[in-house]
mmCIF file of C-alpha atoms in Angstrom:
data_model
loop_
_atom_site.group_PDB
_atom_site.id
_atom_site.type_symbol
_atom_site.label_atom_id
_atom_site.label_comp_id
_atom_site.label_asym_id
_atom_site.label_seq_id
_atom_site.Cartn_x
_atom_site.Cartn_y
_atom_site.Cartn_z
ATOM 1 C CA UNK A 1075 36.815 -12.247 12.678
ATOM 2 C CA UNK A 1076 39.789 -14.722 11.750
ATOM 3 C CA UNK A 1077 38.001 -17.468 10.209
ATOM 4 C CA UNK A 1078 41.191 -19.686 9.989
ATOM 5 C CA UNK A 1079 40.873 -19.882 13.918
ATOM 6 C CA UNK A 1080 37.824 -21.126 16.174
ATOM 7 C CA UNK A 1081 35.774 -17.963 17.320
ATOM 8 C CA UNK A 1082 33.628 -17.761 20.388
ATOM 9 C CA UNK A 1083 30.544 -16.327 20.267
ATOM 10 C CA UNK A 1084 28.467 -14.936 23.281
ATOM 11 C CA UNK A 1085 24.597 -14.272 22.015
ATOM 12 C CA UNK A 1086 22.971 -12.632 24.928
ATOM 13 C CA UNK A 1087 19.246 -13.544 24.775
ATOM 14 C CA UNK A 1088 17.936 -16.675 24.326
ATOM 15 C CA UNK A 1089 14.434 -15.681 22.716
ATOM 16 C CA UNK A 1090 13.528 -16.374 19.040
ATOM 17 C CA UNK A 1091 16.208 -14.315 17.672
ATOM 18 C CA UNK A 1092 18.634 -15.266 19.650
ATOM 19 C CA UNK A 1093 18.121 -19.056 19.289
ATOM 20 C CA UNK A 1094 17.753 -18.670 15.542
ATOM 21 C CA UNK A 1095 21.076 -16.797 15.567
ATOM 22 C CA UNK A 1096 22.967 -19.601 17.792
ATOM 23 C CA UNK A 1097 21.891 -22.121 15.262
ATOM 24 C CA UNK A 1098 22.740 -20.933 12.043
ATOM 25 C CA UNK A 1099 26.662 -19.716 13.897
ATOM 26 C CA UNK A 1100 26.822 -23.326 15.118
ATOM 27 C CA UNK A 1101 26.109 -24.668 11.533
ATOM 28 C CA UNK A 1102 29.143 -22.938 10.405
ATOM 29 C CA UNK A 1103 31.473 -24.352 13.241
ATOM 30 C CA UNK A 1104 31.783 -21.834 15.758
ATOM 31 C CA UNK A 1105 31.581 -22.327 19.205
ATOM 32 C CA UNK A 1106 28.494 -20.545 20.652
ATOM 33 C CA UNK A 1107 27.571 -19.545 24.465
ATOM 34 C CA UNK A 1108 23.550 -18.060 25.095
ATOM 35 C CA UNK A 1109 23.654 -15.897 28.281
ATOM 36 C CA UNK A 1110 19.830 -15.769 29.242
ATOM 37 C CA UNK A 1111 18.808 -13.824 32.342
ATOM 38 C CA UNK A 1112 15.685 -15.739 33.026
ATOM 39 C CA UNK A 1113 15.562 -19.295 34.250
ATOM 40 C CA UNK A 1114 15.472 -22.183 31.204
ATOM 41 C CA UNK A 1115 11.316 -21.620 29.948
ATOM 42 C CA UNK A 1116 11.000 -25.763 28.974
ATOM 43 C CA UNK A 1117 10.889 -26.620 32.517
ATOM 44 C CA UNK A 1118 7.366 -27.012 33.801
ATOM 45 C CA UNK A 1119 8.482 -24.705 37.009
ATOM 46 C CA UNK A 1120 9.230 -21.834 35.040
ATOM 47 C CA UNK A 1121 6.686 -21.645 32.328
ATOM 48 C CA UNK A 1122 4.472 -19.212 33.964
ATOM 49 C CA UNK A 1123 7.252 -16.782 32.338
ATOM 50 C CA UNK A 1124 6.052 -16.819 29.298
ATOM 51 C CA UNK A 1125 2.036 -17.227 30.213
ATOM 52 C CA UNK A 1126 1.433 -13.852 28.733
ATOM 53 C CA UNK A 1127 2.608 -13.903 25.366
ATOM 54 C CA UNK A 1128 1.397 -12.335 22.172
ATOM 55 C CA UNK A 1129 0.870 -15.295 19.779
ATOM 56 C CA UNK A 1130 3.007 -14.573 16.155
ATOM 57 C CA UNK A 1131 1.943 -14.601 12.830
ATOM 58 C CA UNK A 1132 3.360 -16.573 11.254
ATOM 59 C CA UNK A 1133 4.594 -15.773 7.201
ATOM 60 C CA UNK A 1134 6.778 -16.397 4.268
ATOM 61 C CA UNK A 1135 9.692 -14.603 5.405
ATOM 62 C CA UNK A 1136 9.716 -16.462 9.017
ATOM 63 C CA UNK A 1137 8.974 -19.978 7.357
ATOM 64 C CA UNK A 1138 12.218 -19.537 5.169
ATOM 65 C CA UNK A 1139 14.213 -19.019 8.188
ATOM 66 C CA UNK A 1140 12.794 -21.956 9.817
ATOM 67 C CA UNK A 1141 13.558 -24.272 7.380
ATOM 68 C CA UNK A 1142 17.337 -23.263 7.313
ATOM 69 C CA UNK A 1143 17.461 -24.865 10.845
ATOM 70 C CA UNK A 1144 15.288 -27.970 9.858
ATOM 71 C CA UNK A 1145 12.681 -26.703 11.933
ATOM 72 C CA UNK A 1146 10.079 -25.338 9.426
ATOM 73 C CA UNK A 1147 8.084 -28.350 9.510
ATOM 74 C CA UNK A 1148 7.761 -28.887 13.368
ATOM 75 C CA UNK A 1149 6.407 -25.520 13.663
ATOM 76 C CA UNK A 1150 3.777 -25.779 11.126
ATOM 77 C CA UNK A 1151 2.441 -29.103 12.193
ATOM 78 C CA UNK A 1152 0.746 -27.117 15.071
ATOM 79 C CA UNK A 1153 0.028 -23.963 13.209
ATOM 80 C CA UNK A 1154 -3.040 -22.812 12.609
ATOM 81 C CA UNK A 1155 -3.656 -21.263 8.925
ATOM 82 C CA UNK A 1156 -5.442 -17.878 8.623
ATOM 83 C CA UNK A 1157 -6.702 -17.256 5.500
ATOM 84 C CA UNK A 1158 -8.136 -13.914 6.164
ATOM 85 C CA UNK A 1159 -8.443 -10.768 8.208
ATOM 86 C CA UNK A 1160 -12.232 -10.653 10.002
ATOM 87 C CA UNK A 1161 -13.345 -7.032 10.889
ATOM 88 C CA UNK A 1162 -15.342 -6.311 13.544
ATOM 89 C CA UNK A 1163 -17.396 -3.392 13.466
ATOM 90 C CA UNK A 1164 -18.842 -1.056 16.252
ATOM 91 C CA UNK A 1165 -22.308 -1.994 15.031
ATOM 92 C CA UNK A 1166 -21.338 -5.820 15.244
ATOM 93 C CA UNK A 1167 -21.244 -6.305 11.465
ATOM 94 C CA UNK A 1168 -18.277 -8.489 9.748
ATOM 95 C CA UNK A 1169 -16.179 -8.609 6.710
ATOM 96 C CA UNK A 1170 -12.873 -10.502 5.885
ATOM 97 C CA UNK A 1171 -10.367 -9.757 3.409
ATOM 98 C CA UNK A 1172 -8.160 -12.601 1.896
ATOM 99 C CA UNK A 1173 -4.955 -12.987 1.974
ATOM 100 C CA UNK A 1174 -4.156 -13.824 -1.418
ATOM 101 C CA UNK A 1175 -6.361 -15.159 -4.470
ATOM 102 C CA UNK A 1176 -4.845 -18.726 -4.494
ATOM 103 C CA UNK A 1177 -5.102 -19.953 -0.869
ATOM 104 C CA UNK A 1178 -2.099 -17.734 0.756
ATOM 105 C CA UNK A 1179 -2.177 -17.664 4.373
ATOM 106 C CA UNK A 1180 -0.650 -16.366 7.433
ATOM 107 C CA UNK A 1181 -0.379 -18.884 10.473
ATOM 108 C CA UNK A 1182 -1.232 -18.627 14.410
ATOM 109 C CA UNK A 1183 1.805 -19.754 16.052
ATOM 110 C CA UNK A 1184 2.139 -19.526 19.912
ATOM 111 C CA UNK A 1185 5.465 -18.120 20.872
ATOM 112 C CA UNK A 1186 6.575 -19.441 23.981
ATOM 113 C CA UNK A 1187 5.871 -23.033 22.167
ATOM 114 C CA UNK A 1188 8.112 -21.800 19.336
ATOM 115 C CA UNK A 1189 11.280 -20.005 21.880
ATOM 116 C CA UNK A 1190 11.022 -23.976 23.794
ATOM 117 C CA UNK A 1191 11.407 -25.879 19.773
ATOM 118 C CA UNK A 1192 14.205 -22.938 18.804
ATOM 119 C CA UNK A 1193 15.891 -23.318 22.562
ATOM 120 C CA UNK A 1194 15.790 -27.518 22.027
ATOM 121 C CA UNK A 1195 17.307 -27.316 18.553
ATOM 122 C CA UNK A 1196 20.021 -24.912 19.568
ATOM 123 C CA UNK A 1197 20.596 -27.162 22.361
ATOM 124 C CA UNK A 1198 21.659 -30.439 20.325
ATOM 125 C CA UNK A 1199 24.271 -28.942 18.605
ATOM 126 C CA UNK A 1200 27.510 -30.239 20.486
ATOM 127 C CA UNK A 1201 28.821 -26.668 19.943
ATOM 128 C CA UNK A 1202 26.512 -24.912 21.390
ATOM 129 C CA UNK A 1203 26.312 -24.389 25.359
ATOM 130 C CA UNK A 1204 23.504 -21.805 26.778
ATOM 131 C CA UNK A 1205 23.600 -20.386 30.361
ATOM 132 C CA UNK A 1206 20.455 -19.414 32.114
ATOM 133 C CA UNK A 1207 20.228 -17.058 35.239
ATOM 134 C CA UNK A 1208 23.163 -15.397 33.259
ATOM 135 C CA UNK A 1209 22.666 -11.431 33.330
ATOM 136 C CA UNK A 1210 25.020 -9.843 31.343
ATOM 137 C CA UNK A 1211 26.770 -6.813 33.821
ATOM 138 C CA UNK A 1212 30.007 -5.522 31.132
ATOM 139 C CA UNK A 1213 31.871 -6.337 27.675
ATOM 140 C CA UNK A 1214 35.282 -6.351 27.463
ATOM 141 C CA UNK A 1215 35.377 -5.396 23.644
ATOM 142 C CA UNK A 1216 39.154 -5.076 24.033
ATOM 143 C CA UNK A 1217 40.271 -7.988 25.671
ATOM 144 C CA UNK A 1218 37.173 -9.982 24.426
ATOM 145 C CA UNK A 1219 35.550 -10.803 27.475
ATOM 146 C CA UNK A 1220 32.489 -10.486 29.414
ATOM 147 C CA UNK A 1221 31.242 -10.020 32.543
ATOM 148 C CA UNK A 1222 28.027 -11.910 34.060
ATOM 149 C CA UNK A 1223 26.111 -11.804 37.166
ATOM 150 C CA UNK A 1224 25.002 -14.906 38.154
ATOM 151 C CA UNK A 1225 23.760 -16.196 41.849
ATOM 152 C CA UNK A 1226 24.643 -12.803 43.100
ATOM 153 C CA UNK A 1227 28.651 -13.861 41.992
ATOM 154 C CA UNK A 1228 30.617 -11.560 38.827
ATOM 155 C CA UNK A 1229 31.751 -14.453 36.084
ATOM 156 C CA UNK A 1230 33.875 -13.745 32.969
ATOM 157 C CA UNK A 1231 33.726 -15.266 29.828
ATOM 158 C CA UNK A 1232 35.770 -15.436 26.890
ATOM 159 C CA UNK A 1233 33.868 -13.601 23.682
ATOM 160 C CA UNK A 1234 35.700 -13.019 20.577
ATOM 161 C CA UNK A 1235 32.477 -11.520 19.324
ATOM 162 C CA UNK A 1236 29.203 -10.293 21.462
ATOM 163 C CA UNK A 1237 25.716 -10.627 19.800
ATOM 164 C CA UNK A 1238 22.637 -8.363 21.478
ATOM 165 C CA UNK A 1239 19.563 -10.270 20.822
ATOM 166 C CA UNK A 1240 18.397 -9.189 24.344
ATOM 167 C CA UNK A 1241 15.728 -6.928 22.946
ATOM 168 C CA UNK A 1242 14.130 -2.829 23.401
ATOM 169 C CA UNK A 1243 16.490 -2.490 26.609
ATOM 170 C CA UNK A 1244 19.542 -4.233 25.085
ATOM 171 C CA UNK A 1245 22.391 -4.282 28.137
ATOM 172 C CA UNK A 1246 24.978 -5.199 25.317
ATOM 173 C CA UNK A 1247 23.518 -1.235 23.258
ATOM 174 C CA UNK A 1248 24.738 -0.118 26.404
ATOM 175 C CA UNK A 1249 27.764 -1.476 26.671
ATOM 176 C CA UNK A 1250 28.504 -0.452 23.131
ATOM 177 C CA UNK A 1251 27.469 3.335 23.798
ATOM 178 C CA UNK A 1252 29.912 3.456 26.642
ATOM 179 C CA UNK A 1253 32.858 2.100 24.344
ATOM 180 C CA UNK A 1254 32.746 3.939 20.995
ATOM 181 C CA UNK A 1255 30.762 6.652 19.410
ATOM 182 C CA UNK A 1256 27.953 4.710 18.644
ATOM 183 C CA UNK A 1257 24.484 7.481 17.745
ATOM 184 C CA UNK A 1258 21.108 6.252 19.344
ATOM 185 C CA UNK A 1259 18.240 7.278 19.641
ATOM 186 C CA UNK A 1260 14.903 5.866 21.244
ATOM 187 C CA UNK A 1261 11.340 6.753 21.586
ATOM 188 C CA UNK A 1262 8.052 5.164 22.973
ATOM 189 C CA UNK A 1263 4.838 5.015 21.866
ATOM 190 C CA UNK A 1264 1.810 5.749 23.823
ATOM 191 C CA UNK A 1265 0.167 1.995 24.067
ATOM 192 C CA UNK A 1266 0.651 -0.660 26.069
ATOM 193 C CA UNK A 1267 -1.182 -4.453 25.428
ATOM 194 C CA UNK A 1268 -3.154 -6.680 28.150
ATOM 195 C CA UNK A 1269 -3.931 -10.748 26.812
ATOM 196 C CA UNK A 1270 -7.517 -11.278 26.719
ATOM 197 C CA UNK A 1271 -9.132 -14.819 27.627
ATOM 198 C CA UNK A 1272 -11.451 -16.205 24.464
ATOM 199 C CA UNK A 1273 -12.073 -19.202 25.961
ATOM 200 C CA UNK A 1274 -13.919 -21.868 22.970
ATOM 201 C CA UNK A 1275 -17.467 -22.959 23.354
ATOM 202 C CA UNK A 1276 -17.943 -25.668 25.796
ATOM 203 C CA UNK A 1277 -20.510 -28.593 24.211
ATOM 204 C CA UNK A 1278 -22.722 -31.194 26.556
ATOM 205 C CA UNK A 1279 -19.764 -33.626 25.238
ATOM 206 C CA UNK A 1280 -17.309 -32.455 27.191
ATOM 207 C CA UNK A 1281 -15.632 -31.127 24.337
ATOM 208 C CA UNK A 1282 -15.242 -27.377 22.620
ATOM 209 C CA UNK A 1283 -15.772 -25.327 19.434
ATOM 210 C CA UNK A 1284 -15.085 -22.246 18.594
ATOM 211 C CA UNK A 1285 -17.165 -19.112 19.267
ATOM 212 C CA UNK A 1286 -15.783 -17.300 15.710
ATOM 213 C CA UNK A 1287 -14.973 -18.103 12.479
ATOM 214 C CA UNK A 1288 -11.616 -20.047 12.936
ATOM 215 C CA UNK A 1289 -9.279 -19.664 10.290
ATOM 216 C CA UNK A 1290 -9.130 -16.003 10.365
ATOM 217 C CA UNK A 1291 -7.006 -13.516 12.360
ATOM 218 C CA UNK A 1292 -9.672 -11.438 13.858
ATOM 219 C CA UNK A 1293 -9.088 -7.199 14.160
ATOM 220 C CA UNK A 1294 -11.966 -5.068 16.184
ATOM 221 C CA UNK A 1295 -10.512 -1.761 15.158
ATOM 222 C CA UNK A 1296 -10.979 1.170 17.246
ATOM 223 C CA UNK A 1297 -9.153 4.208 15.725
ATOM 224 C CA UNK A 1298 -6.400 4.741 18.863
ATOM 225 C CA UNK A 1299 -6.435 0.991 19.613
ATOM 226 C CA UNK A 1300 -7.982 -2.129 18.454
ATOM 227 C CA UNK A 1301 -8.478 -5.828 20.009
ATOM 228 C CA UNK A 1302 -7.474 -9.027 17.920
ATOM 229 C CA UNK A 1303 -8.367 -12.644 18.118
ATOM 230 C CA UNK A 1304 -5.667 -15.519 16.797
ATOM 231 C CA UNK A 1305 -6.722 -19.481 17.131
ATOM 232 C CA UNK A 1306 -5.371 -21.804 19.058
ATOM 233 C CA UNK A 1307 -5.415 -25.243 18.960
ATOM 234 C CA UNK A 1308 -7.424 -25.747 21.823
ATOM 235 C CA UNK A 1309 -10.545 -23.764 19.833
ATOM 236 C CA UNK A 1310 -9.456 -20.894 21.993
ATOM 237 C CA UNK A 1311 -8.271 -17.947 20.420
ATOM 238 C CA UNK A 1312 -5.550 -15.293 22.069
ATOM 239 C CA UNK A 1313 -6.858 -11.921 21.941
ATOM 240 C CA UNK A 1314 -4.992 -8.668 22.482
ATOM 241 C CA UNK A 1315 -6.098 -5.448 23.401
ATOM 242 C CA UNK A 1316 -3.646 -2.570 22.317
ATOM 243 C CA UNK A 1317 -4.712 0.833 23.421
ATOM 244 C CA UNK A 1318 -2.821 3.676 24.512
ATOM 245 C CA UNK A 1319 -2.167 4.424 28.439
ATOM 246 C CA UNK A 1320 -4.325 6.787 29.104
ATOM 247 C CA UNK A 1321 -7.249 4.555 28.665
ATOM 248 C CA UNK A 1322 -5.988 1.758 30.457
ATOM 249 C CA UNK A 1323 -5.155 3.991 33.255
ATOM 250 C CA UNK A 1324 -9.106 4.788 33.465
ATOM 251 C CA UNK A 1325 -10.075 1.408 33.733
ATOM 252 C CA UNK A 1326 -9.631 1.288 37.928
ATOM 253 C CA UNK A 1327 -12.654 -1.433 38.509
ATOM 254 C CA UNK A 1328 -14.215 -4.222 36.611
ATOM 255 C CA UNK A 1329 -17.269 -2.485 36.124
ATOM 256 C CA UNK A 1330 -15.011 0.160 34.122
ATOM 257 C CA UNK A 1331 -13.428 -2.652 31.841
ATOM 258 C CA UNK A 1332 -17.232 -4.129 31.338
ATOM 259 C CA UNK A 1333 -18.683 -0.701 30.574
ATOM 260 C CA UNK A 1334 -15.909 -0.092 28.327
ATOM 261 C CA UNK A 1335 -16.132 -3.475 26.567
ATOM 262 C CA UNK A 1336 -19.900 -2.941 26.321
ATOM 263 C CA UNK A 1337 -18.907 0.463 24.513
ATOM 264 C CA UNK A 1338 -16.135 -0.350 21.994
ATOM 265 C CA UNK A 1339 -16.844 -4.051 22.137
ATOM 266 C CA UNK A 1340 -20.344 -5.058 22.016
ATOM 267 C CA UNK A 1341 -19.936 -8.556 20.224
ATOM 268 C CA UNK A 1342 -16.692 -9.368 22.139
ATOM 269 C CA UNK A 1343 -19.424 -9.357 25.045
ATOM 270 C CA UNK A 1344 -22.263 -11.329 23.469
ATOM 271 C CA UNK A 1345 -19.476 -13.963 22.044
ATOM 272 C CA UNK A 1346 -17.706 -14.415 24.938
ATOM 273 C CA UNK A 1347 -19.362 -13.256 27.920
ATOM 274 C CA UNK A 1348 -18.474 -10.336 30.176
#
């Protein structure tokens, strides 16, 4: 890129990376567009999008990156430290295991909160402009353009450079592996994930407490899969159960999943009810 002359950047994908991306471009003066396919997430009509979510852990390397955009601060005002790993064992029995020997920590951060704070700061910048309901269909590498689908109609866009931050089934890889001769190569793996509900403690008050240790990120490991527990503000935690397909293919009823929790899970049950 010429960087005598103002570029225009298309980032398709306006999730964490994507936002993050936008932000630190638009620091450096150059005129940004964020295709998204979905609808805009910070609208209270559209946040069941991103109701199942797998909360982030959040670290060193992530904080650093924060704080180039000014946002490390906002993010860890409602973060929740986690000072430890807490093992659940088949027989119900617990250990942790620090994180460090002079109070390092991870933090529980929930994600769609964090994609809203990353979409908002991208959004101030004057030179920044993002486009929801904006589904990338071609790139133009060689006349720097792209094509977009949106309300059923084909727009084009200038793009003197294209950015794919629109994850595992990337439209813009594809446009690159029809243009040049570009290797790939991708594989799955055999699991899948379902959110779990760990609802906190409900007192005569009115108000809750957690049903675990809090400040902990909490791992029930099962040799092929394994559940885990992160806190939430709320005295909630998010739990996760990665396992491969097969298994969740057997579970057809509830009385499977309970049978199955009462199997692999035993204190999962007497915490939290079946």
């Amino acid at each position: 890129m010429n960087q005598d002359v103002k570029q225009t950047v298309a980032i398709v994908g306006a999730g964490l990376v994507g936002c993050l991306q936008a932000c630190y471009l638009a620091e450096r003066g150059y005129a940004v567009n964020i295709y998204e396919k979905r609808s805009d997430t910070r609208k209270k009509e559209n946040q069941q999008l991103t109701r199942i979510s797998i909360n982030l852990a959040l670290s060193t390397r992530g904080i650093e990156a924060l704080k180039e955009v000014g946002l490390a601060e906002t993010v860890l005002q409602r973060a929740i430290p986690m000072r430890a790993r807490m093992i659940h064992e088949l027989d119900g029995a617990c250990w942790s295991y620090a994180y460090g020997t002079k109070g390092q920590h991870i933090n529980s951060v929930e994600r769609a909160r964090l994609n809203q704070l990353l979409l908002a700061e991208a959004d101030k910048y004057p030179n920044v402009t993002i486009y929801f309901d904006h589904k990338l269909s071609m790139c133009d590498f060689d006349n720097s353009k792209i094509t977009l689908l949106h309300d059923n109609e084909k727009i084009t866009h200038k793009a003197d450079l294209v950015i794919g931050c629109d994850g595992s089934y990337s439209l813009v890889r594809q446009e690159m592996l029809k243009r040049c001769r570009l290797d790939f190569s991708q594989s799955y793996i055999p699991h899948g994930y379902v959110e779990i509900s760990m609802p906190g403690r409900t007192l005569p008050s009115g108000a809750t407490e957690p049903v675990m240790p809090f400040n902990y990120l909490h791992i029930w490991p099962r040799k092929e899969f394994m559940l885990i527990g992160l806190p939430n503000l709320d005295n909630s935690f998010t739990g996760t159960l990665f396992m491969p397909f097969k298994y969740f293919d057997a579970l057809q009823t509830g009385d499977d999943a309970l049978n199955f929790f009462q199997e692999m899970f035993p204190d999962f049950i007497k915490l939290f009810g079946s």
